[in-house]
């Protein structure tokens, strides 16, 4: 996941919004760590679940200054909605209270937004985005030594992941194609 994150960091530009989706333990934060490394960020990248967003400084692949805004939207919109309530308006209100609405609607030329768990918000706010969907096996079957199998639901870094990368909006087709071609030639991703 780190290697894929580093490679994706090499195709992003200022103003890009990247959405990470996948179940708990899929590797979203591990991807974010590789992505940060690809931007030359040396500060630790941890899941911003409780802070919701962190800003880190690095450099884009072309050497220009980069500002990574790493958002974990898991807790946003987590309270129950009232019947008939406009979900998008409520999410916008939450983002506005955090100062993130403008970065998603109109990212600055030196920033890239990397959002975990933000499917609803990114669709509502960012018409152009890169969607990285990470899937993993639901549970691993492990032998207990008595020839029976039990399901191990513990999260771990082990296991195969399937990563789908989809560009939404103009400009992504060429960059995603370049990522795929370079990946096929250089790695076993």
Short mmCIF file of N, CA and C in Angstrom, two decimals:
data_model
loop_
_atom_site.label_atom_id
_atom_site.label_comp_id
_atom_site.label_asym_id
_atom_site.label_seq_id
_atom_site.Cartn_x
_atom_site.Cartn_y
_atom_site.Cartn_z
N UNK A 1 0.83 -1.19 0.00
CA UNK A 1 0.00 0.00 0.00
C UNK A 1 0.88 1.26 0.00
N UNK A 2 1.98 1.20 0.74
CA UNK A 2 2.88 2.37 0.74
C UNK A 2 3.46 2.63 -0.65
N UNK A 3 3.85 1.56 -1.33
CA UNK A 3 4.43 1.72 -2.66
C UNK A 3 3.41 2.32 -3.63
N UNK A 4 2.19 1.88 -3.57
CA UNK A 4 1.14 2.44 -4.43
C UNK A 4 0.93 3.91 -4.08
N UNK A 5 0.90 4.23 -2.79
CA UNK A 5 0.75 5.62 -2.37
C UNK A 5 1.86 6.51 -2.91
N UNK A 6 3.10 6.03 -2.84
CA UNK A 6 4.23 6.81 -3.37
C UNK A 6 4.08 7.05 -4.87
N UNK A 7 3.66 6.03 -5.59
CA UNK A 7 3.49 6.16 -7.04
C UNK A 7 2.38 7.13 -7.38
N UNK A 8 1.28 7.08 -6.66
CA UNK A 8 0.18 8.02 -6.91
C UNK A 8 0.63 9.45 -6.63
N UNK A 9 1.44 9.64 -5.61
CA UNK A 9 1.95 10.98 -5.27
C UNK A 9 2.72 11.58 -6.44
N UNK A 10 3.29 10.76 -7.29
CA UNK A 10 4.08 11.27 -8.42
C UNK A 10 3.23 11.77 -9.57
N UNK A 11 1.91 11.50 -9.55
CA UNK A 11 1.06 11.96 -10.66
C UNK A 11 0.12 13.09 -10.24
N UNK A 12 0.14 13.47 -8.97
CA UNK A 12 -0.81 14.51 -8.53
C UNK A 12 -0.25 15.90 -8.78
N UNK A 13 -1.18 16.84 -8.88
CA UNK A 13 -0.86 18.25 -9.05
C UNK A 13 -1.56 19.04 -7.95
N UNK A 14 -1.17 20.28 -7.81
CA UNK A 14 -1.88 21.15 -6.88
C UNK A 14 -3.34 21.28 -7.28
N UNK A 15 -4.22 21.27 -6.31
CA UNK A 15 -5.65 21.38 -6.55
C UNK A 15 -6.36 20.04 -6.64
N UNK A 16 -5.61 18.93 -6.61
CA UNK A 16 -6.25 17.62 -6.73
C UNK A 16 -6.93 17.19 -5.42
N UNK A 17 -8.01 16.43 -5.57
CA UNK A 17 -8.71 15.82 -4.45
C UNK A 17 -8.66 14.32 -4.68
N UNK A 18 -8.20 13.59 -3.67
CA UNK A 18 -8.10 12.14 -3.74
C UNK A 18 -8.95 11.55 -2.63
N UNK A 19 -9.80 10.64 -3.01
CA UNK A 19 -10.71 9.98 -2.07
C UNK A 19 -10.25 8.55 -1.86
N UNK A 20 -10.02 8.17 -0.60
CA UNK A 20 -9.66 6.80 -0.25
C UNK A 20 -10.89 6.14 0.36
N UNK A 21 -11.25 4.99 -0.16
CA UNK A 21 -12.37 4.27 0.45
C UNK A 21 -11.98 2.82 0.65
N UNK A 22 -12.60 2.21 1.61
CA UNK A 22 -12.35 0.81 1.92
C UNK A 22 -12.71 0.53 3.36
N UNK A 23 -12.89 -0.73 3.70
CA UNK A 23 -13.28 -1.08 5.08
C UNK A 23 -12.14 -0.84 6.07
N UNK A 24 -12.47 -0.92 7.34
CA UNK A 24 -11.45 -0.82 8.39
C UNK A 24 -10.35 -1.83 8.11
N UNK A 25 -9.12 -1.41 8.25
CA UNK A 25 -8.00 -2.32 8.07
C UNK A 25 -7.62 -2.57 6.62
N UNK A 26 -8.24 -1.85 5.69
CA UNK A 26 -7.93 -2.08 4.27
C UNK A 26 -6.56 -1.54 3.89
N UNK A 27 -6.08 -0.52 4.61
CA UNK A 27 -4.78 0.05 4.30
C UNK A 27 -4.83 1.51 3.86
N UNK A 28 -5.91 2.20 4.20
CA UNK A 28 -6.03 3.61 3.80
C UNK A 28 -4.94 4.48 4.42
N UNK A 29 -4.70 4.32 5.70
CA UNK A 29 -3.67 5.13 6.35
C UNK A 29 -2.28 4.70 5.88
N UNK A 30 -2.08 3.44 5.63
CA UNK A 30 -0.80 2.97 5.10
C UNK A 30 -0.56 3.57 3.71
N UNK A 31 -1.61 3.61 2.90
CA UNK A 31 -1.52 4.28 1.60
C UNK A 31 -1.13 5.74 1.81
N UNK A 32 -1.80 6.42 2.76
CA UNK A 32 -1.53 7.84 3.04
C UNK A 32 -0.07 8.04 3.45
N UNK A 33 0.50 7.10 4.19
CA UNK A 33 1.90 7.20 4.59
C UNK A 33 2.81 7.13 3.37
N UNK A 34 2.53 6.23 2.46
CA UNK A 34 3.30 6.15 1.22
C UNK A 34 3.11 7.38 0.36
N UNK A 35 1.89 7.88 0.32
CA UNK A 35 1.59 9.09 -0.44
C UNK A 35 2.39 10.27 0.10
N UNK A 36 2.40 10.41 1.42
CA UNK A 36 3.18 11.48 2.06
C UNK A 36 4.67 11.33 1.76
N UNK A 37 5.16 10.11 1.81
CA UNK A 37 6.56 9.85 1.48
C UNK A 37 6.86 10.27 0.05
N UNK A 38 5.94 9.99 -0.86
CA UNK A 38 6.09 10.38 -2.26
C UNK A 38 6.11 11.89 -2.45
N UNK A 39 5.53 12.61 -1.51
CA UNK A 39 5.56 14.08 -1.53
C UNK A 39 6.73 14.62 -0.72
N UNK A 40 7.58 13.74 -0.23
CA UNK A 40 8.75 14.18 0.53
C UNK A 40 8.43 14.64 1.93
N UNK A 41 7.30 14.23 2.46
CA UNK A 41 6.91 14.61 3.83
C UNK A 41 7.62 13.69 4.80
N UNK A 42 8.33 14.28 5.75
CA UNK A 42 9.07 13.48 6.73
C UNK A 42 8.34 13.36 8.06
N UNK A 43 7.35 14.21 8.30
CA UNK A 43 6.56 14.12 9.54
C UNK A 43 5.75 12.83 9.51
N UNK A 44 5.50 12.26 10.69
CA UNK A 44 4.70 11.03 10.71
C UNK A 44 3.28 11.28 10.20
N UNK A 45 2.79 10.34 9.42
CA UNK A 45 1.41 10.43 8.94
C UNK A 45 0.63 9.35 9.65
N UNK A 46 -0.31 9.80 10.46
CA UNK A 46 -1.18 8.91 11.22
C UNK A 46 -2.61 9.23 10.86
N UNK A 47 -3.49 8.32 11.15
CA UNK A 47 -4.89 8.55 10.87
C UNK A 47 -5.39 9.75 11.67
N UNK A 48 -5.95 10.75 10.99
CA UNK A 48 -6.43 11.93 11.72
C UNK A 48 -7.87 11.77 12.22
N UNK A 49 -8.25 10.56 12.64
CA UNK A 49 -9.62 10.29 13.03
C UNK A 49 -10.12 11.27 14.09
N UNK A 50 -9.32 11.55 15.09
CA UNK A 50 -9.81 12.40 16.18
C UNK A 50 -9.56 13.89 15.92
N UNK A 51 -8.57 14.20 15.09
CA UNK A 51 -8.35 15.61 14.74
C UNK A 51 -9.10 15.97 13.47
N UNK A 52 -9.58 15.00 12.75
CA UNK A 52 -10.32 15.07 11.49
C UNK A 52 -9.44 15.50 10.32
N UNK A 53 -8.57 16.48 10.50
CA UNK A 53 -7.72 16.90 9.38
C UNK A 53 -6.35 17.34 9.89
N UNK A 54 -5.32 17.02 9.11
CA UNK A 54 -3.95 17.46 9.40
C UNK A 54 -3.39 18.07 8.13
N UNK A 55 -2.58 19.07 8.29
CA UNK A 55 -1.91 19.70 7.16
C UNK A 55 -0.41 19.45 7.29
N UNK A 56 0.18 18.96 6.20
CA UNK A 56 1.60 18.63 6.19
C UNK A 56 2.24 19.24 4.95
N UNK A 57 3.48 19.67 5.07
CA UNK A 57 4.17 20.31 3.96
C UNK A 57 5.19 19.37 3.32
N UNK A 58 5.23 19.41 2.00
CA UNK A 58 6.16 18.59 1.24
C UNK A 58 6.40 19.22 -0.11
N UNK A 59 6.70 18.40 -1.11
CA UNK A 59 6.98 18.88 -2.47
C UNK A 59 6.34 17.92 -3.47
N UNK A 60 5.78 18.52 -4.52
CA UNK A 60 5.26 17.70 -5.62
C UNK A 60 6.44 17.11 -6.39
N UNK A 61 6.13 16.18 -7.27
CA UNK A 61 7.17 15.48 -8.02
C UNK A 61 8.04 16.44 -8.84
N UNK A 62 7.45 17.57 -9.26
CA UNK A 62 8.23 18.54 -10.04
C UNK A 62 9.05 19.50 -9.18
N UNK A 63 9.02 19.31 -7.85
CA UNK A 63 9.83 20.11 -6.94
C UNK A 63 9.13 21.31 -6.35
N UNK A 64 7.92 21.63 -6.82
CA UNK A 64 7.20 22.77 -6.26
C UNK A 64 6.62 22.42 -4.89
N UNK A 65 6.41 23.44 -4.08
CA UNK A 65 5.89 23.24 -2.72
C UNK A 65 4.51 22.60 -2.77
N UNK A 66 4.29 21.68 -1.85
CA UNK A 66 3.01 20.97 -1.75
C UNK A 66 2.50 21.05 -0.32
N UNK A 67 1.20 21.21 -0.20
CA UNK A 67 0.55 21.18 1.11
C UNK A 67 -0.45 20.02 1.06
N UNK A 68 -0.19 18.99 1.85
CA UNK A 68 -1.10 17.85 1.93
C UNK A 68 -2.11 18.11 3.04
N UNK A 69 -3.37 18.03 2.69
CA UNK A 69 -4.43 18.12 3.69
C UNK A 69 -5.02 16.72 3.79
N UNK A 70 -4.69 16.04 4.88
CA UNK A 70 -5.10 14.66 5.10
C UNK A 70 -6.34 14.69 6.00
N UNK A 71 -7.46 14.24 5.46
CA UNK A 71 -8.74 14.32 6.15
C UNK A 71 -9.25 12.91 6.42
N UNK A 72 -9.75 12.69 7.62
CA UNK A 72 -10.44 11.45 7.95
C UNK A 72 -11.87 11.85 8.30
N UNK A 73 -12.78 11.57 7.39
CA UNK A 73 -14.16 12.02 7.55
C UNK A 73 -15.04 10.97 8.22
N UNK A 74 -14.42 9.99 8.86
CA UNK A 74 -15.19 8.91 9.48
C UNK A 74 -16.25 9.43 10.46
N UNK A 75 -15.89 10.41 11.26
CA UNK A 75 -16.82 10.91 12.28
C UNK A 75 -17.75 12.00 11.76
N UNK A 76 -17.48 12.53 10.57
CA UNK A 76 -18.36 13.56 10.04
C UNK A 76 -19.67 12.94 9.58
N UNK A 77 -20.75 13.59 9.87
CA UNK A 77 -22.06 13.08 9.48
C UNK A 77 -22.44 11.81 10.22
N UNK A 78 -21.81 11.59 11.37
CA UNK A 78 -22.03 10.33 12.08
C UNK A 78 -23.30 10.31 12.92
N UNK A 79 -23.87 11.48 13.18
CA UNK A 79 -25.13 11.47 13.95
C UNK A 79 -26.28 11.25 12.99
N UNK A 80 -27.37 10.75 13.52
CA UNK A 80 -28.52 10.39 12.70
C UNK A 80 -29.11 11.62 11.99
N UNK A 81 -29.55 11.40 10.78
CA UNK A 81 -30.19 12.45 10.01
C UNK A 81 -31.69 12.42 10.27
N UNK A 82 -32.29 13.58 10.25
CA UNK A 82 -33.73 13.68 10.41
C UNK A 82 -34.40 13.39 9.07
N UNK A 83 -35.61 12.83 9.09
CA UNK A 83 -36.31 12.58 7.82
C UNK A 83 -36.44 13.88 7.03
N UNK A 84 -36.10 13.83 5.76
CA UNK A 84 -36.20 14.99 4.89
C UNK A 84 -35.03 15.95 4.98
N UNK A 85 -34.08 15.68 5.88
CA UNK A 85 -32.93 16.57 6.05
C UNK A 85 -32.01 16.47 4.83
N UNK A 86 -31.51 17.60 4.38
CA UNK A 86 -30.59 17.66 3.25
C UNK A 86 -29.20 17.23 3.74
N UNK A 87 -28.80 16.01 3.38
CA UNK A 87 -27.53 15.44 3.84
C UNK A 87 -26.35 16.28 3.37
N UNK A 88 -26.37 16.71 2.10
CA UNK A 88 -25.25 17.49 1.58
C UNK A 88 -25.10 18.81 2.33
N UNK A 89 -26.20 19.47 2.64
CA UNK A 89 -26.11 20.74 3.37
C UNK A 89 -25.52 20.51 4.75
N UNK A 90 -25.93 19.44 5.39
CA UNK A 90 -25.41 19.16 6.73
C UNK A 90 -23.91 18.87 6.69
N UNK A 91 -23.48 18.09 5.71
CA UNK A 91 -22.06 17.80 5.57
C UNK A 91 -21.28 19.07 5.27
N UNK A 92 -21.83 19.92 4.41
CA UNK A 92 -21.17 21.19 4.12
C UNK A 92 -21.03 22.04 5.37
N UNK A 93 -22.06 22.04 6.20
CA UNK A 93 -21.99 22.80 7.46
C UNK A 93 -20.88 22.27 8.35
N UNK A 94 -20.76 20.94 8.45
CA UNK A 94 -19.70 20.35 9.27
C UNK A 94 -18.33 20.70 8.71
N UNK A 95 -18.18 20.59 7.38
CA UNK A 95 -16.90 20.92 6.76
C UNK A 95 -16.56 22.39 6.93
N UNK A 96 -17.59 23.25 6.81
CA UNK A 96 -17.36 24.68 6.97
C UNK A 96 -16.90 25.01 8.38
N UNK A 97 -17.48 24.33 9.36
CA UNK A 97 -17.07 24.59 10.75
C UNK A 97 -15.62 24.19 10.98
N UNK A 98 -15.10 23.29 10.16
CA UNK A 98 -13.70 22.86 10.27
C UNK A 98 -12.79 23.62 9.31
N UNK A 99 -13.37 24.46 8.46
CA UNK A 99 -12.58 25.20 7.48
C UNK A 99 -12.15 24.37 6.29
N UNK A 100 -12.82 23.24 6.05
CA UNK A 100 -12.42 22.35 4.97
C UNK A 100 -13.27 22.49 3.72
N UNK A 101 -14.38 23.18 3.81
CA UNK A 101 -15.29 23.26 2.66
C UNK A 101 -14.63 23.91 1.45
N UNK A 102 -13.90 24.99 1.66
CA UNK A 102 -13.28 25.69 0.54
C UNK A 102 -12.16 24.86 -0.08
N UNK A 103 -11.40 24.14 0.74
CA UNK A 103 -10.31 23.32 0.19
C UNK A 103 -10.86 22.21 -0.70
N UNK A 104 -12.04 21.67 -0.36
CA UNK A 104 -12.61 20.62 -1.19
C UNK A 104 -13.28 21.19 -2.43
N UNK A 105 -13.99 22.30 -2.28
CA UNK A 105 -14.69 22.89 -3.42
C UNK A 105 -13.72 23.52 -4.40
N UNK A 106 -12.67 24.16 -3.91
CA UNK A 106 -11.72 24.86 -4.75
C UNK A 106 -10.33 24.79 -4.13
N UNK A 107 -9.68 23.61 -4.25
CA UNK A 107 -8.36 23.47 -3.63
C UNK A 107 -7.37 24.48 -4.18
N UNK A 108 -6.48 24.97 -3.34
CA UNK A 108 -5.48 25.93 -3.79
C UNK A 108 -4.46 25.24 -4.69
N UNK A 109 -3.71 26.03 -5.43
CA UNK A 109 -2.78 25.50 -6.42
C UNK A 109 -1.61 24.73 -5.80
N UNK A 110 -1.37 24.91 -4.51
CA UNK A 110 -0.26 24.19 -3.89
C UNK A 110 -0.73 23.08 -2.95
N UNK A 111 -2.04 22.80 -2.94
CA UNK A 111 -2.53 21.79 -2.00
C UNK A 111 -3.12 20.60 -2.72
N UNK A 112 -3.08 19.48 -2.03
CA UNK A 112 -3.75 18.27 -2.48
C UNK A 112 -4.50 17.74 -1.27
N UNK A 113 -5.76 17.39 -1.46
CA UNK A 113 -6.60 16.87 -0.38
C UNK A 113 -6.65 15.36 -0.51
N UNK A 114 -6.30 14.66 0.55
CA UNK A 114 -6.38 13.20 0.62
C UNK A 114 -7.40 12.88 1.69
N UNK A 115 -8.56 12.37 1.29
CA UNK A 115 -9.67 12.18 2.22
C UNK A 115 -10.01 10.71 2.38
N UNK A 116 -9.94 10.24 3.63
CA UNK A 116 -10.39 8.90 3.98
C UNK A 116 -11.84 8.98 4.43
N UNK A 117 -12.64 8.00 4.07
CA UNK A 117 -14.04 7.89 4.50
C UNK A 117 -14.91 9.05 4.04
N UNK A 118 -14.60 9.67 2.94
CA UNK A 118 -15.34 10.86 2.56
C UNK A 118 -16.19 10.71 1.31
N UNK A 119 -16.69 9.53 1.04
CA UNK A 119 -17.43 9.29 -0.19
C UNK A 119 -18.55 10.31 -0.41
N UNK A 120 -19.38 10.52 0.61
CA UNK A 120 -20.51 11.44 0.45
C UNK A 120 -20.03 12.86 0.19
N UNK A 121 -19.03 13.29 0.92
CA UNK A 121 -18.57 14.68 0.80
C UNK A 121 -17.85 14.92 -0.51
N UNK A 122 -16.97 14.02 -0.90
CA UNK A 122 -16.20 14.23 -2.12
C UNK A 122 -17.12 14.28 -3.33
N UNK A 123 -18.12 13.42 -3.37
CA UNK A 123 -19.06 13.42 -4.49
C UNK A 123 -19.82 14.73 -4.53
N UNK A 124 -20.21 15.24 -3.36
CA UNK A 124 -20.97 16.48 -3.29
C UNK A 124 -20.11 17.70 -3.59
N UNK A 125 -18.83 17.66 -3.26
CA UNK A 125 -18.00 18.85 -3.33
C UNK A 125 -16.97 18.87 -4.45
N UNK A 126 -16.42 17.74 -4.78
CA UNK A 126 -15.31 17.71 -5.73
C UNK A 126 -15.74 16.99 -7.02
N UNK A 127 -16.09 17.77 -8.02
CA UNK A 127 -16.54 17.16 -9.28
C UNK A 127 -15.38 16.47 -10.00
N UNK A 128 -14.16 16.89 -9.74
CA UNK A 128 -12.96 16.27 -10.29
C UNK A 128 -12.18 15.67 -9.14
N UNK A 129 -11.94 14.36 -9.20
CA UNK A 129 -11.25 13.70 -8.10
C UNK A 129 -10.68 12.37 -8.57
N UNK A 130 -9.76 11.84 -7.79
CA UNK A 130 -9.22 10.51 -8.01
C UNK A 130 -9.76 9.63 -6.89
N UNK A 131 -10.42 8.55 -7.26
CA UNK A 131 -11.00 7.64 -6.27
C UNK A 131 -10.13 6.39 -6.20
N UNK A 132 -9.66 6.11 -4.99
CA UNK A 132 -8.85 4.92 -4.75
C UNK A 132 -9.65 4.03 -3.81
N UNK A 133 -10.16 2.94 -4.35
CA UNK A 133 -10.96 2.00 -3.57
C UNK A 133 -10.10 0.79 -3.23
N UNK A 134 -9.98 0.52 -1.94
CA UNK A 134 -9.15 -0.59 -1.46
C UNK A 134 -10.08 -1.64 -0.88
N UNK A 135 -9.90 -2.86 -1.34
CA UNK A 135 -10.72 -3.96 -0.82
C UNK A 135 -9.77 -5.01 -0.27
N UNK A 136 -10.23 -5.74 0.72
CA UNK A 136 -9.43 -6.81 1.32
C UNK A 136 -10.35 -7.97 1.66
N UNK A 137 -9.77 -9.15 1.80
CA UNK A 137 -10.60 -10.30 2.18
C UNK A 137 -11.30 -10.00 3.51
N UNK A 138 -12.54 -10.41 3.62
CA UNK A 138 -13.30 -10.10 4.84
C UNK A 138 -12.71 -10.78 6.07
N UNK A 139 -12.36 -12.01 5.94
CA UNK A 139 -11.78 -12.72 7.09
C UNK A 139 -10.88 -13.83 6.57
N UNK A 140 -9.86 -14.12 7.32
CA UNK A 140 -8.94 -15.19 6.96
C UNK A 140 -9.32 -16.44 7.73
N UNK A 141 -9.25 -17.57 7.09
CA UNK A 141 -9.52 -18.83 7.76
C UNK A 141 -8.20 -19.37 8.29
N UNK A 142 -8.15 -19.64 9.58
CA UNK A 142 -6.92 -20.16 10.17
C UNK A 142 -7.22 -21.47 10.88
N UNK A 143 -6.30 -22.40 10.73
CA UNK A 143 -6.46 -23.69 11.38
C UNK A 143 -6.22 -23.59 12.87
N UNK A 144 -6.99 -24.36 13.66
CA UNK A 144 -6.82 -24.35 15.10
C UNK A 144 -6.03 -25.55 15.57
N UNK A 145 -5.54 -26.37 14.65
CA UNK A 145 -4.77 -27.54 15.06
C UNK A 145 -5.64 -28.78 15.24
N UNK A 146 -6.98 -28.62 15.21
CA UNK A 146 -7.85 -29.78 15.38
C UNK A 146 -8.62 -30.07 14.08
N UNK A 147 -7.98 -29.70 12.95
CA UNK A 147 -8.54 -29.91 11.62
C UNK A 147 -9.84 -29.16 11.36
N UNK A 148 -10.21 -28.24 12.22
CA UNK A 148 -11.36 -27.39 11.94
C UNK A 148 -10.84 -25.99 11.69
N UNK A 149 -11.65 -25.21 11.07
CA UNK A 149 -11.23 -23.83 10.76
C UNK A 149 -12.08 -22.86 11.56
N UNK A 150 -11.46 -21.78 11.95
CA UNK A 150 -12.22 -20.73 12.61
C UNK A 150 -11.97 -19.44 11.83
N UNK A 151 -12.88 -18.53 11.95
CA UNK A 151 -12.71 -17.26 11.27
C UNK A 151 -11.98 -16.31 12.18
N UNK A 152 -10.94 -15.68 11.65
CA UNK A 152 -10.17 -14.71 12.40
C UNK A 152 -10.52 -13.33 11.89
N UNK A 153 -11.30 -12.58 12.68
CA UNK A 153 -11.76 -11.27 12.26
C UNK A 153 -10.82 -10.16 12.69
N UNK A 154 -9.66 -10.48 13.26
CA UNK A 154 -8.72 -9.44 13.68
C UNK A 154 -8.16 -8.72 12.48
N UNK A 155 -8.02 -7.42 12.61
CA UNK A 155 -7.42 -6.63 11.54
C UNK A 155 -5.92 -6.81 11.58
N UNK A 156 -5.33 -6.94 10.41
CA UNK A 156 -3.88 -7.05 10.34
C UNK A 156 -3.43 -6.47 9.01
N UNK A 157 -2.13 -6.31 8.89
CA UNK A 157 -1.59 -5.81 7.62
C UNK A 157 -1.41 -6.95 6.64
N UNK A 158 -1.66 -8.18 7.07
CA UNK A 158 -1.52 -9.33 6.20
C UNK A 158 -2.68 -9.41 5.22
N UNK A 159 -2.48 -10.14 4.17
CA UNK A 159 -3.56 -10.40 3.23
C UNK A 159 -3.43 -9.59 1.96
N UNK A 160 -4.14 -10.05 0.98
CA UNK A 160 -4.13 -9.44 -0.34
C UNK A 160 -5.12 -8.28 -0.37
N UNK A 161 -4.73 -7.22 -1.03
CA UNK A 161 -5.62 -6.09 -1.25
C UNK A 161 -5.86 -5.96 -2.74
N UNK A 162 -7.04 -5.51 -3.08
CA UNK A 162 -7.36 -5.16 -4.45
C UNK A 162 -7.56 -3.65 -4.47
N UNK A 163 -6.82 -2.96 -5.32
CA UNK A 163 -6.89 -1.51 -5.39
C UNK A 163 -7.42 -1.10 -6.76
N UNK A 164 -8.51 -0.34 -6.74
CA UNK A 164 -9.08 0.19 -7.98
C UNK A 164 -8.86 1.70 -7.98
N UNK A 165 -8.33 2.21 -9.07
CA UNK A 165 -8.05 3.64 -9.19
C UNK A 165 -8.89 4.18 -10.34
N UNK A 166 -9.74 5.16 -10.02
CA UNK A 166 -10.65 5.73 -11.00
C UNK A 166 -10.56 7.24 -10.98
N UNK A 167 -10.27 7.83 -12.11
CA UNK A 167 -10.27 9.28 -12.23
C UNK A 167 -11.66 9.76 -12.61
N UNK A 168 -12.15 10.76 -11.90
CA UNK A 168 -13.46 11.35 -12.18
C UNK A 168 -13.22 12.79 -12.61
N UNK A 169 -13.66 13.13 -13.80
CA UNK A 169 -13.47 14.49 -14.31
C UNK A 169 -12.27 14.58 -15.23
N UNK A 170 -12.12 15.74 -15.81
CA UNK A 170 -11.07 15.94 -16.81
C UNK A 170 -9.67 15.89 -16.19
N UNK A 171 -8.74 15.48 -17.00
CA UNK A 171 -7.34 15.48 -16.60
C UNK A 171 -6.84 14.20 -15.98
N UNK A 172 -7.73 13.35 -15.50
CA UNK A 172 -7.27 12.15 -14.81
C UNK A 172 -6.96 10.99 -15.74
N UNK A 173 -7.60 10.93 -16.89
CA UNK A 173 -7.43 9.78 -17.78
C UNK A 173 -5.97 9.56 -18.13
N UNK A 174 -5.30 10.60 -18.57
CA UNK A 174 -3.89 10.47 -18.96
C UNK A 174 -3.02 10.13 -17.77
N UNK A 175 -3.27 10.76 -16.62
CA UNK A 175 -2.42 10.50 -15.45
C UNK A 175 -2.62 9.08 -14.93
N UNK A 176 -3.87 8.60 -14.89
CA UNK A 176 -4.12 7.24 -14.42
C UNK A 176 -3.51 6.24 -15.40
N UNK A 177 -3.63 6.51 -16.67
CA UNK A 177 -3.03 5.62 -17.68
C UNK A 177 -1.51 5.56 -17.49
N UNK A 178 -0.89 6.71 -17.23
CA UNK A 178 0.56 6.75 -17.00
C UNK A 178 0.92 5.94 -15.75
N UNK A 179 0.12 6.06 -14.72
CA UNK A 179 0.35 5.31 -13.49
C UNK A 179 0.27 3.81 -13.76
N UNK A 180 -0.72 3.39 -14.53
CA UNK A 180 -0.90 1.98 -14.83
C UNK A 180 0.25 1.45 -15.68
N UNK A 181 0.64 2.18 -16.69
CA UNK A 181 1.74 1.75 -17.55
C UNK A 181 3.05 1.68 -16.78
N UNK A 182 3.35 2.73 -16.02
CA UNK A 182 4.59 2.73 -15.24
C UNK A 182 4.58 1.62 -14.21
N UNK A 183 3.43 1.34 -13.60
CA UNK A 183 3.33 0.30 -12.60
C UNK A 183 3.55 -1.08 -13.17
N UNK A 184 3.00 -1.30 -14.39
CA UNK A 184 3.16 -2.61 -15.03
C UNK A 184 4.61 -2.86 -15.39
N UNK A 185 5.33 -1.81 -15.73
CA UNK A 185 6.72 -1.98 -16.15
C UNK A 185 7.67 -2.08 -14.98
N UNK A 186 7.37 -1.44 -13.84
CA UNK A 186 8.34 -1.30 -12.78
C UNK A 186 8.06 -2.08 -11.52
N UNK A 187 6.81 -2.45 -11.27
CA UNK A 187 6.50 -3.12 -10.01
C UNK A 187 5.56 -4.29 -10.25
N UNK A 188 5.31 -5.01 -9.21
CA UNK A 188 4.39 -6.13 -9.27
C UNK A 188 3.05 -5.77 -8.62
N UNK A 189 2.70 -4.49 -8.63
CA UNK A 189 1.48 -4.02 -7.98
C UNK A 189 0.27 -4.52 -8.71
#
